[in-house]
PDB file of C-alpha atoms in Angstrom:
ATOM      1  CA  MET A  14      21.676 -24.189  10.424  1.00 49.00           C
ATOM      2  CA  SER A  15      23.798 -22.988   7.505  1.00 50.00           C
ATOM      3  CA  LYS A  16      24.401 -19.296   7.103  1.00 54.00           C
ATOM      4  CA  PRO A  17      22.740 -17.529   4.159  1.00 49.00           C
ATOM      5  CA  ALA A  18      25.031 -17.067   1.182  1.00 54.00           C
ATOM      6  CA  ASN A  19      23.505 -13.680   0.505  1.00 70.00           C
ATOM      7  CA  PRO A  20      25.004 -10.983   2.731  1.00 86.00           C
ATOM      8  CA  VAL A  21      23.069  -7.728   2.920  1.00 93.00           C
ATOM      9  CA  THR A  22      24.657  -5.007   0.799  1.00 93.00           C
ATOM     10  CA  LEU A  23      24.091  -1.254   0.687  1.00 95.00           C
ATOM     11  CA  PRO A  24      22.255   0.719  -0.471  1.00 96.00           C
ATOM     12  CA  LEU A  25      19.214  -1.304   0.477  1.00 97.00           C
ATOM     13  CA  ALA A  26      17.366  -0.029  -2.601  1.00 97.00           C
ATOM     14  CA  ASP A  27      19.758  -2.157  -4.709  1.00 96.00           C
ATOM     15  CA  TYR A  28      19.752  -5.216  -2.457  1.00 97.00           C
ATOM     16  CA  SER A  29      18.050  -8.407  -3.665  1.00 96.00           C
ATOM     17  CA  PRO A  30      17.122 -10.611  -0.695  1.00 97.00           C
ATOM     18  CA  LYS A  31      17.139 -14.368  -1.046  1.00 96.00           C
ATOM     19  CA  ASN A  32      14.433 -15.139   1.504  1.00 95.00           C
ATOM     20  CA  PHE A  33      11.964 -12.258   1.165  1.00 97.00           C
ATOM     21  CA  LEU A  34      11.000  -9.464  -1.227  1.00 98.00           C
ATOM     22  CA  LEU A  35      12.243  -5.898  -0.783  1.00 98.00           C
ATOM     23  CA  ALA A  36      11.138  -2.665  -2.434  1.00 98.00           C
ATOM     24  CA  VAL A  37      12.253   0.857  -1.503  1.00 98.00           C
ATOM     25  CA  VAL A  38       9.895   3.631  -2.649  1.00 98.00           C
ATOM     26  CA  ASP A  39       9.676   7.176  -1.297  1.00 95.00           C
ATOM     27  CA  ARG A  40      12.218   6.322   1.431  1.00 97.00           C
ATOM     28  CA  VAL A  41       9.983   3.492   2.683  1.00 98.00           C
ATOM     29  CA  ALA A  42      11.355  -0.064   2.548  1.00 98.00           C
ATOM     30  CA  THR A  43       8.651  -2.717   2.177  1.00 98.00           C
ATOM     31  CA  VAL A  44       9.647  -6.205   3.309  1.00 98.00           C
ATOM     32  CA  THR A  45       7.359  -8.968   2.040  1.00 98.00           C
ATOM     33  CA  LEU A  46       7.569 -12.485   3.444  1.00 98.00           C
ATOM     34  CA  ASN A  47       7.148 -14.482   0.276  1.00 97.00           C
ATOM     35  CA  ARG A  48       6.261 -18.148   0.609  1.00 96.00           C
ATOM     36  CA  PRO A  49       2.507 -17.746   0.051  1.00 97.00           C
ATOM     37  CA  GLU A  50       1.881 -21.425  -0.714  1.00 96.00           C
ATOM     38  CA  ARG A  51       2.794 -22.192   2.942  1.00 94.00           C
ATOM     39  CA  LYS A  52       1.462 -18.965   4.508  1.00 97.00           C
ATOM     40  CA  ASN A  53       4.948 -17.435   4.551  1.00 97.00           C
ATOM     41  CA  PRO A  54       6.714 -19.554   7.189  1.00 95.00           C
ATOM     42  CA  LEU A  55      10.174 -18.668   8.440  1.00 95.00           C
ATOM     43  CA  THR A  56      13.267 -20.821   7.979  1.00 93.00           C
ATOM     44  CA  PHE A  57      16.733 -20.818   9.525  1.00 92.00           C
ATOM     45  CA  GLU A  58      17.932 -18.809   6.535  1.00 94.00           C
ATOM     46  CA  SER A  59      15.102 -16.259   6.568  1.00 95.00           C
ATOM     47  CA  TYR A  60      15.585 -15.603  10.289  1.00 95.00           C
ATOM     48  CA  ARG A  61      19.232 -14.773   9.623  1.00 96.00           C
ATOM     49  CA  GLU A  62      18.660 -12.690   6.518  1.00 97.00           C
ATOM     50  CA  LEU A  63      15.882 -10.672   8.151  1.00 97.00           C
ATOM     51  CA  THR A  64      18.121 -10.055  11.164  1.00 97.00           C
ATOM     52  CA  ASP A  65      20.975  -8.948   8.910  1.00 97.00           C
ATOM     53  CA  PHE A  66      18.591  -6.715   6.985  1.00 98.00           C
ATOM     54  CA  PHE A  67      17.289  -4.880  10.051  1.00 98.00           C
ATOM     55  CA  ARG A  68      20.840  -4.422  11.310  1.00 97.00           C
ATOM     56  CA  ALA A  69      21.865  -2.996   7.934  1.00 97.00           C
ATOM     57  CA  CYS A  70      18.992  -0.490   8.063  1.00 97.00           C
ATOM     58  CA  ALA A  71      20.987   1.507  10.613  1.00 96.00           C
ATOM     59  CA  MET A  72      23.597   2.145   7.909  1.00 97.00           C
ATOM     60  CA  ASP A  73      21.253   3.347   5.160  1.00 97.00           C
ATOM     61  CA  ASP A  74      20.203   6.953   5.653  1.00 95.00           C
ATOM     62  CA  GLU A  75      17.967   6.860   2.577  1.00 96.00           C
ATOM     63  CA  VAL A  76      15.524   4.447   4.236  1.00 98.00           C
ATOM     64  CA  LYS A  77      13.394   6.339   6.751  1.00 98.00           C
ATOM     65  CA  THR A  78      10.694   3.793   7.634  1.00 98.00           C
ATOM     66  CA  ILE A  79       9.974   0.101   7.051  1.00 98.00           C
ATOM     67  CA  VAL A  80       6.774  -1.824   6.292  1.00 98.00           C
ATOM     68  CA  VAL A  81       6.604  -5.573   6.943  1.00 98.00           C
ATOM     69  CA  THR A  82       3.906  -7.676   5.291  1.00 98.00           C
ATOM     70  CA  GLY A  83       3.232 -11.107   3.820  1.00 98.00           C
ATOM     71  CA  ALA A  84       2.342 -12.329   0.346  1.00 98.00           C
ATOM     72  CA  GLY A  85      -0.786 -14.146  -0.729  1.00 98.00           C
ATOM     73  CA  GLY A  86      -3.263 -12.949   1.886  1.00 98.00           C
ATOM     74  CA  ASN A  87      -1.377 -14.043   5.024  1.00 98.00           C
ATOM     75  CA  PHE A  88       1.269 -12.416   7.195  1.00 98.00           C
ATOM     76  CA  SER A  89       3.206 -15.470   8.436  1.00 98.00           C
ATOM     77  CA  SER A  90       2.416 -18.862   9.904  1.00 96.00           C
ATOM     78  CA  GLY A  91       5.615 -18.770  11.983  1.00 94.00           C
ATOM     79  CA  GLY A  92       8.505 -21.222  11.979  1.00 88.00           C
ATOM     80  CA  ASP A  93       8.299 -23.813   9.213  1.00 84.00           C
ATOM     81  CA  VAL A  94       7.169 -27.111  10.787  1.00 80.00           C
ATOM     82  CA  PHE A  95       9.296 -29.295   8.535  1.00 81.00           C
ATOM     83  CA  GLU A  96      12.302 -27.034   7.968  1.00 85.00           C
ATOM     84  CA  ILE A  97      12.654 -25.818  11.570  1.00 86.00           C
ATOM     85  CA  ILE A  98      10.648 -27.788  14.114  1.00 81.00           C
ATOM     86  CA  GLY A  99      11.621 -31.171  12.673  1.00 83.00           C
ATOM     87  CA  PRO A 100      15.392 -30.510  12.894  1.00 89.00           C
ATOM     88  CA  LEU A 101      15.031 -29.022  16.395  1.00 89.00           C
ATOM     89  CA  ILE A 102      13.915 -32.424  17.718  1.00 89.00           C
ATOM     90  CA  GLN A 103      17.330 -33.811  16.751  1.00 91.00           C
ATOM     91  CA  MET A 104      19.448 -31.037  18.344  1.00 93.00           C
ATOM     92  CA  ASP A 105      21.260 -31.086  21.658  1.00 95.00           C
ATOM     93  CA  THR A 106      20.949 -28.330  24.270  1.00 96.00           C
ATOM     94  CA  LYS A 107      23.846 -26.339  22.811  1.00 96.00           C
ATOM     95  CA  GLY A 108      22.297 -26.348  19.349  1.00 94.00           C
ATOM     96  CA  LEU A 109      18.854 -25.516  20.648  1.00 95.00           C
ATOM     97  CA  THR A 110      20.180 -22.582  22.663  1.00 96.00           C
ATOM     98  CA  ALA A 111      22.018 -21.293  19.595  1.00 94.00           C
ATOM     99  CA  PHE A 112      18.726 -21.469  17.682  1.00 94.00           C
ATOM    100  CA  THR A 113      16.612 -19.694  20.293  1.00 95.00           C
ATOM    101  CA  ARG A 114      19.234 -16.969  20.606  1.00 96.00           C
ATOM    102  CA  MET A 115      19.284 -16.595  16.830  1.00 95.00           C
ATOM    103  CA  THR A 116      15.515 -16.127  16.693  1.00 96.00           C
ATOM    104  CA  GLY A 117      15.702 -13.604  19.527  1.00 97.00           C
ATOM    105  CA  ASP A 118      18.352 -11.726  17.563  1.00 97.00           C
ATOM    106  CA  LEU A 119      15.686 -10.869  14.972  1.00 98.00           C
ATOM    107  CA  VAL A 120      13.594  -9.063  17.601  1.00 98.00           C
ATOM    108  CA  LYS A 121      16.706  -7.349  18.973  1.00 98.00           C
ATOM    109  CA  ALA A 122      17.566  -6.173  15.464  1.00 98.00           C
ATOM    110  CA  MET A 123      14.047  -4.857  14.872  1.00 98.00           C
ATOM    111  CA  ARG A 124      14.036  -2.984  18.176  1.00 97.00           C
ATOM    112  CA  ALA A 125      17.555  -1.595  17.610  1.00 97.00           C
ATOM    113  CA  CYS A 126      16.772  -0.601  14.016  1.00 97.00           C
ATOM    114  CA  PRO A 127      16.500   3.217  14.061  1.00 97.00           C
ATOM    115  CA  GLN A 128      13.663   3.344  11.533  1.00 98.00           C
ATOM    116  CA  PRO A 129      10.065   2.960  12.745  1.00 98.00           C
ATOM    117  CA  ILE A 130       8.547  -0.328  11.533  1.00 98.00           C
ATOM    118  CA  VAL A 131       4.901  -0.682  10.470  1.00 98.00           C
ATOM    119  CA  ALA A 132       3.392  -4.171  10.202  1.00 98.00           C
ATOM    120  CA  ALA A 133       0.570  -4.718   7.687  1.00 98.00           C
ATOM    121  CA  VAL A 134      -1.144  -7.844   9.021  1.00 98.00           C
ATOM    122  CA  GLU A 135      -3.519  -9.885   6.890  1.00 98.00           C
ATOM    123  CA  GLY A 136      -4.843 -13.409   7.356  1.00 98.00           C
ATOM    124  CA  ILE A 137      -2.812 -15.726   9.574  1.00 98.00           C
ATOM    125  CA  CYS A 138      -0.189 -14.155  11.841  1.00 98.00           C
ATOM    126  CA  ALA A 139       1.059 -16.897  14.146  1.00 98.00           C
ATOM    127  CA  GLY A 140       4.038 -18.014  16.189  1.00 96.00           C
ATOM    128  CA  ALA A 141       7.181 -16.221  15.097  1.00 96.00           C
ATOM    129  CA  GLY A 142       5.009 -14.277  12.639  1.00 98.00           C
ATOM    130  CA  ALA A 143       3.066 -12.872  15.577  1.00 98.00           C
ATOM    131  CA  ILE A 144       6.386 -11.995  17.199  1.00 98.00           C
ATOM    132  CA  ILE A 145       7.483 -10.021  14.121  1.00 98.00           C
ATOM    133  CA  ALA A 146       4.214  -8.069  14.229  1.00 98.00           C
ATOM    134  CA  MET A 147       4.641  -7.557  17.989  1.00 98.00           C
ATOM    135  CA  ALA A 148       8.222  -6.329  17.562  1.00 98.00           C
ATOM    136  CA  SER A 149       7.121  -3.726  15.010  1.00 98.00           C
ATOM    137  CA  ASP A 150       6.422  -0.202  16.202  1.00 98.00           C
ATOM    138  CA  LEU A 151       2.926   0.040  14.700  1.00 98.00           C
ATOM    139  CA  ARG A 152       0.474  -2.543  13.425  1.00 98.00           C
ATOM    140  CA  LEU A 153      -2.446  -2.284  11.009  1.00 98.00           C
ATOM    141  CA  ALA A 154      -4.858  -5.201  10.547  1.00 98.00           C
ATOM    142  CA  ALA A 155      -6.897  -6.351   7.598  1.00 98.00           C
ATOM    143  CA  THR A 156     -10.460  -7.428   8.296  1.00 98.00           C
ATOM    144  CA  GLY A 157     -10.366 -11.064   9.354  1.00 98.00           C
ATOM    145  CA  ALA A 158      -6.715 -11.061  10.434  1.00 98.00           C
ATOM    146  CA  LYS A 159      -5.921 -13.460  13.283  1.00 98.00           C
ATOM    147  CA  VAL A 160      -2.903 -13.392  15.607  1.00 98.00           C
ATOM    148  CA  ALA A 161      -1.757 -16.271  17.808  1.00 98.00           C
ATOM    149  CA  PHE A 162       1.302 -16.868  19.944  1.00 97.00           C
ATOM    150  CA  LEU A 163       1.144 -20.606  19.363  1.00 94.00           C
ATOM    151  CA  PHE A 164       4.136 -21.740  21.381  1.00 94.00           C
ATOM    152  CA  ASN A 165       2.245 -23.715  24.026  1.00 93.00           C
ATOM    153  CA  LYS A 166       0.369 -25.526  21.258  1.00 91.00           C
ATOM    154  CA  VAL A 167       3.666 -27.258  20.386  1.00 87.00           C
ATOM    155  CA  GLY A 168       4.619 -27.923  23.991  1.00 89.00           C
ATOM    156  CA  LEU A 169       6.721 -24.810  24.538  1.00 92.00           C
ATOM    157  CA  ALA A 170       6.536 -21.841  26.907  1.00 95.00           C
ATOM    158  CA  GLY A 171       5.019 -18.538  25.887  1.00 95.00           C
ATOM    159  CA  CYS A 172       8.305 -16.832  26.757  1.00 95.00           C
ATOM    160  CA  ASP A 173       9.736 -16.826  23.235  1.00 95.00           C
ATOM    161  CA  MET A 174      11.593 -14.054  21.422  1.00 97.00           C
ATOM    162  CA  GLY A 175      10.659 -11.441  24.016  1.00 97.00           C
ATOM    163  CA  ALA A 176       6.918 -12.160  24.114  1.00 97.00           C
ATOM    164  CA  CYS A 177       6.668 -12.017  27.911  1.00 97.00           C
ATOM    165  CA  ALA A 178       8.478  -8.665  27.960  1.00 96.00           C
ATOM    166  CA  ILE A 179       6.875  -6.900  25.004  1.00 97.00           C
ATOM    167  CA  LEU A 180       3.317  -8.225  24.613  1.00 98.00           C
ATOM    168  CA  PRO A 181       2.114  -7.211  28.126  1.00 97.00           C
ATOM    169  CA  ARG A 182       3.337  -3.687  27.452  1.00 96.00           C
ATOM    170  CA  ILE A 183       1.154  -3.528  24.351  1.00 98.00           C
ATOM    171  CA  ILE A 184      -2.077  -5.191  25.495  1.00 98.00           C
ATOM    172  CA  GLY A 185      -1.703  -5.548  29.267  1.00 97.00           C
ATOM    173  CA  GLN A 186      -0.566  -8.356  31.560  1.00 97.00           C
ATOM    174  CA  SER A 187      -3.849 -10.242  31.856  1.00 98.00           C
ATOM    175  CA  ARG A 188      -4.656 -10.254  28.143  1.00 98.00           C
ATOM    176  CA  ALA A 189      -1.092 -11.196  27.252  1.00 98.00           C
ATOM    177  CA  SER A 190      -1.229 -13.997  29.822  1.00 98.00           C
ATOM    178  CA  GLU A 191      -4.407 -15.362  28.251  1.00 98.00           C
ATOM    179  CA  LEU A 192      -2.897 -15.426  24.773  1.00 98.00           C
ATOM    180  CA  LEU A 193       0.407 -16.924  25.922  1.00 98.00           C
ATOM    181  CA  TYR A 194      -1.169 -19.597  28.165  1.00 97.00           C
ATOM    182  CA  THR A 195      -3.814 -20.707  25.667  1.00 97.00           C
ATOM    183  CA  GLY A 196      -2.175 -20.058  22.303  1.00 97.00           C
ATOM    184  CA  ARG A 197      -5.585 -19.042  20.960  1.00 97.00           C
ATOM    185  CA  PHE A 198      -6.081 -16.649  18.079  1.00 98.00           C
ATOM    186  CA  MET A 199      -6.754 -12.988  18.821  1.00 98.00           C
ATOM    187  CA  THR A 200      -9.178 -11.541  16.285  1.00 98.00           C
ATOM    188  CA  ALA A 201      -8.532  -8.269  14.505  1.00 98.00           C
ATOM    189  CA  GLU A 202     -11.382  -6.712  16.494  1.00 98.00           C
ATOM    190  CA  GLU A 203      -9.877  -7.844  19.797  1.00 98.00           C
ATOM    191  CA  GLY A 204      -6.477  -6.659  18.661  1.00 98.00           C
ATOM    192  CA  GLU A 205      -7.784  -3.190  17.869  1.00 98.00           C
ATOM    193  CA  LYS A 206      -9.761  -2.994  21.120  1.00 98.00           C
ATOM    194  CA  TRP A 207      -6.748  -4.118  23.154  1.00 98.00           C
ATOM    195  CA  GLY A 208      -4.300  -1.767  21.436  1.00 98.00           C
ATOM    196  CA  PHE A 209      -2.323  -4.342  19.467  1.00 98.00           C
ATOM    197  CA  PHE A 210      -3.601  -2.870  16.196  1.00 98.00           C
ATOM    198  CA  SER A 211      -3.892   0.846  15.498  1.00 98.00           C
ATOM    199  CA  ARG A 212      -6.859   0.224  13.207  1.00 98.00           C
ATOM    200  CA  ILE A 213      -8.595  -2.295  10.963  1.00 98.00           C
ATOM    201  CA  VAL A 214      -8.979  -1.747   7.219  1.00 98.00           C
ATOM    202  CA  THR A 215      -9.997  -3.904   4.281  1.00 98.00           C
ATOM    203  CA  ALA A 216      -7.594  -6.516   2.971  1.00 98.00           C
ATOM    204  CA  GLU A 217      -7.111  -4.453  -0.173  1.00 98.00           C
ATOM    205  CA  GLN A 218      -6.172  -1.383   1.870  1.00 98.00           C
ATOM    206  CA  VAL A 219      -3.989  -2.789   4.638  1.00 98.00           C
ATOM    207  CA  LEU A 220      -0.683  -2.622   2.740  1.00 98.00           C
ATOM    208  CA  PRO A 221      -1.381   0.733   1.018  1.00 98.00           C
ATOM    209  CA  GLN A 222      -2.505   2.222   4.338  1.00 98.00           C
ATOM    210  CA  ALA A 223       0.583   0.887   6.119  1.00 98.00           C
ATOM    211  CA  GLN A 224       2.801   2.308   3.374  1.00 98.00           C
ATOM    212  CA  LEU A 225       0.990   5.646   3.554  1.00 98.00           C
ATOM    213  CA  LEU A 226       1.503   5.781   7.317  1.00 98.00           C
ATOM    214  CA  ALA A 227       5.156   4.856   6.871  1.00 98.00           C
ATOM    215  CA  LYS A 228       5.537   7.579   4.235  1.00 98.00           C
ATOM    216  CA  GLN A 229       3.974  10.159   6.569  1.00 97.00           C
ATOM    217  CA  ILE A 230       6.466   9.188   9.277  1.00 98.00           C
ATOM    218  CA  ALA A 231       9.307   9.215   6.731  1.00 97.00           C
ATOM    219  CA  GLU A 232       8.471  12.821   5.885  1.00 96.00           C
ATOM    220  CA  GLY A 233       9.010  13.809   9.513  1.00 96.00           C
ATOM    221  CA  PRO A 234      12.283  14.715  11.263  1.00 97.00           C
ATOM    222  CA  THR A 235      14.483  11.616  10.992  1.00 96.00           C
ATOM    223  CA  PHE A 236      16.721  12.210  13.997  1.00 96.00           C
ATOM    224  CA  ALA A 237      13.747  13.040  16.199  1.00 97.00           C
ATOM    225  CA  ASN A 238      11.816   9.952  15.051  1.00 97.00           C
ATOM    226  CA  THR A 239      14.828   7.777  15.796  1.00 97.00           C
ATOM    227  CA  MET A 240      15.107   9.365  19.221  1.00 97.00           C
ATOM    228  CA  THR A 241      11.403   8.701  19.887  1.00 97.00           C
ATOM    229  CA  LYS A 242      11.855   5.009  19.047  1.00 97.00           C
ATOM    230  CA  ARG A 243      14.958   4.761  21.190  1.00 96.00           C
ATOM    231  CA  MET A 244      13.335   6.420  24.196  1.00 97.00           C
ATOM    232  CA  LEU A 245      10.178   4.327  23.899  1.00 96.00           C
ATOM    233  CA  ALA A 246      12.414   1.280  24.319  1.00 94.00           C
ATOM    234  CA  MET A 247      14.806   2.629  26.932  1.00 95.00           C
ATOM    235  CA  GLU A 248      12.154   4.043  29.240  1.00 95.00           C
ATOM    236  CA  TRP A 249      10.684   0.587  29.914  1.00 92.00           C
ATOM    237  CA  ALA A 250      13.477   0.095  32.424  1.00 92.00           C
ATOM    238  CA  MET A 251      13.450   3.604  33.936  1.00 96.00           C
ATOM    239  CA  SER A 252      11.635   5.236  36.787  1.00 96.00           C
ATOM    240  CA  VAL A 253       9.465   8.203  35.881  1.00 96.00           C
ATOM    241  CA  GLU A 254      12.101  10.546  37.280  1.00 97.00           C
ATOM    242  CA  GLU A 255      14.861   8.878  35.233  1.00 97.00           C
ATOM    243  CA  ALA A 256      12.675   8.981  32.133  1.00 96.00           C
ATOM    244  CA  ILE A 257      11.980  12.694  32.500  1.00 97.00           C
ATOM    245  CA  GLU A 258      15.705  13.403  32.807  1.00 97.00           C
ATOM    246  CA  ALA A 259      16.543  11.173  29.842  1.00 96.00           C
ATOM    247  CA  GLU A 260      13.892  12.887  27.738  1.00 96.00           C
ATOM    248  CA  ALA A 261      15.295  16.291  28.686  1.00 97.00           C
ATOM    249  CA  VAL A 262      18.683  15.266  27.310  1.00 97.00           C
ATOM    250  CA  ALA A 263      17.157  13.634  24.219  1.00 96.00           C
ATOM    251  CA  GLN A 264      15.012  16.655  23.427  1.00 96.00           C
ATOM    252  CA  ALA A 265      17.942  19.020  23.884  1.00 97.00           C
ATOM    253  CA  LEU A 266      19.848  16.991  21.292  1.00 96.00           C
ATOM    254  CA  CYS A 267      16.897  17.233  18.893  1.00 96.00           C
ATOM    255  CA  MET A 268      16.969  21.008  19.347  1.00 96.00           C
ATOM    256  CA  THR A 269      20.485  21.057  17.859  1.00 96.00           C
ATOM    257  CA  THR A 270      19.273  19.651  14.515  1.00 96.00           C
ATOM    258  CA  GLU A 271      18.726  21.700  11.395  1.00 95.00           C
ATOM    259  CA  ASP A 272      15.253  20.173  11.083  1.00 95.00           C
ATOM    260  CA  PHE A 273      14.288  21.914  14.327  1.00 95.00           C
ATOM    261  CA  ALA A 274      15.437  25.228  12.868  1.00 94.00           C
ATOM    262  CA  ARG A 275      13.612  24.459   9.611  1.00 95.00           C
ATOM    263  CA  ALA A 276      10.402  23.847  11.530  1.00 94.00           C
ATOM    264  CA  PHE A 277      10.674  27.216  13.272  1.00 93.00           C
ATOM    265  CA  GLU A 278      11.421  29.011  10.009  1.00 93.00           C
ATOM    266  CA  ALA A 279       8.496  27.308   8.278  1.00 93.00           C
ATOM    267  CA  PHE A 280       6.167  28.110  11.171  1.00 92.00           C
ATOM    268  CA  SER A 281       7.274  31.748  11.114  1.00 93.00           C
ATOM    269  CA  ASN A 282       6.490  31.954   7.414  1.00 93.00           C
ATOM    270  CA  LYS A 283       3.248  29.973   7.695  1.00 91.00           C
ATOM    271  CA  ARG A 284       4.621  27.087   5.634  1.00 93.00           C
ATOM    272  CA  THR A 285       4.742  23.352   6.166  1.00 92.00           C
ATOM    273  CA  PRO A 286       8.296  22.351   7.128  1.00 93.00           C
ATOM    274  CA  ALA A 287      10.226  20.223   4.628  1.00 93.00           C
ATOM    275  CA  PHE A 288      12.401  18.067   6.860  1.00 95.00           C
ATOM    276  CA  GLN A 289      15.699  16.851   5.425  1.00 93.00           C
ATOM    277  CA  GLY A 290      16.751  14.427   8.127  1.00 90.00           C
ATOM    278  CA  ASN A 291      19.655  16.362   9.653  1.00 92.00           C
TER     279      ASN A 291
END
């Protein structure tokens, strides 16, 4: 598991990834998994570079939101069978634990990343690809998209990369249990009905719609959006009483921002506020 020889550099708009495509337009960074001939599988190197990228996002104030998608009509088929699963068979427990912790680090980085993440899911979204969609803040599906947490299909537990913690919170314990025990594909229609997807659009529209949604969020108050993401994560482990107190403190901090004052001034003058992120 060699480290990528392509450290993430700032600003992200000038960074050229080795294992995926990156474009920054209108303060929205679009990450495209780009191995379409294999349905965009992940490798040891892409896991690391994606993790480094999401960590670096916290240091780039010009990027307000992130879109994750896949090239060639599919999101991601998950870990590459030959480049990842094959070598795992030869590893000892220490090496395997290092690998599973490394894959989990990607989800940790996505959840810790201050920018909201929108997944544009088309075609196959399986295994670790399904985890990346799950770890995003919002998900849009193309007609015909299919999502599967395939781990038990290869003899592994469904508890991979935070699936048992995050998926039930999105779609409910029973539905998550079904997907994790069977490894079957969830259709786009099921995903929308169960709350995994916000909506279903055509394949041609899924990326533009995800980018439009990301741009709308990017135009909002940056500090407040970051606080919303942070509290959505933190309040999983809080009682209702603790959550109410934490939100009181968080909201008071948001009231100290200039964007809050801008919103009041714009409202007073019957204008739409132009948030500047401070």
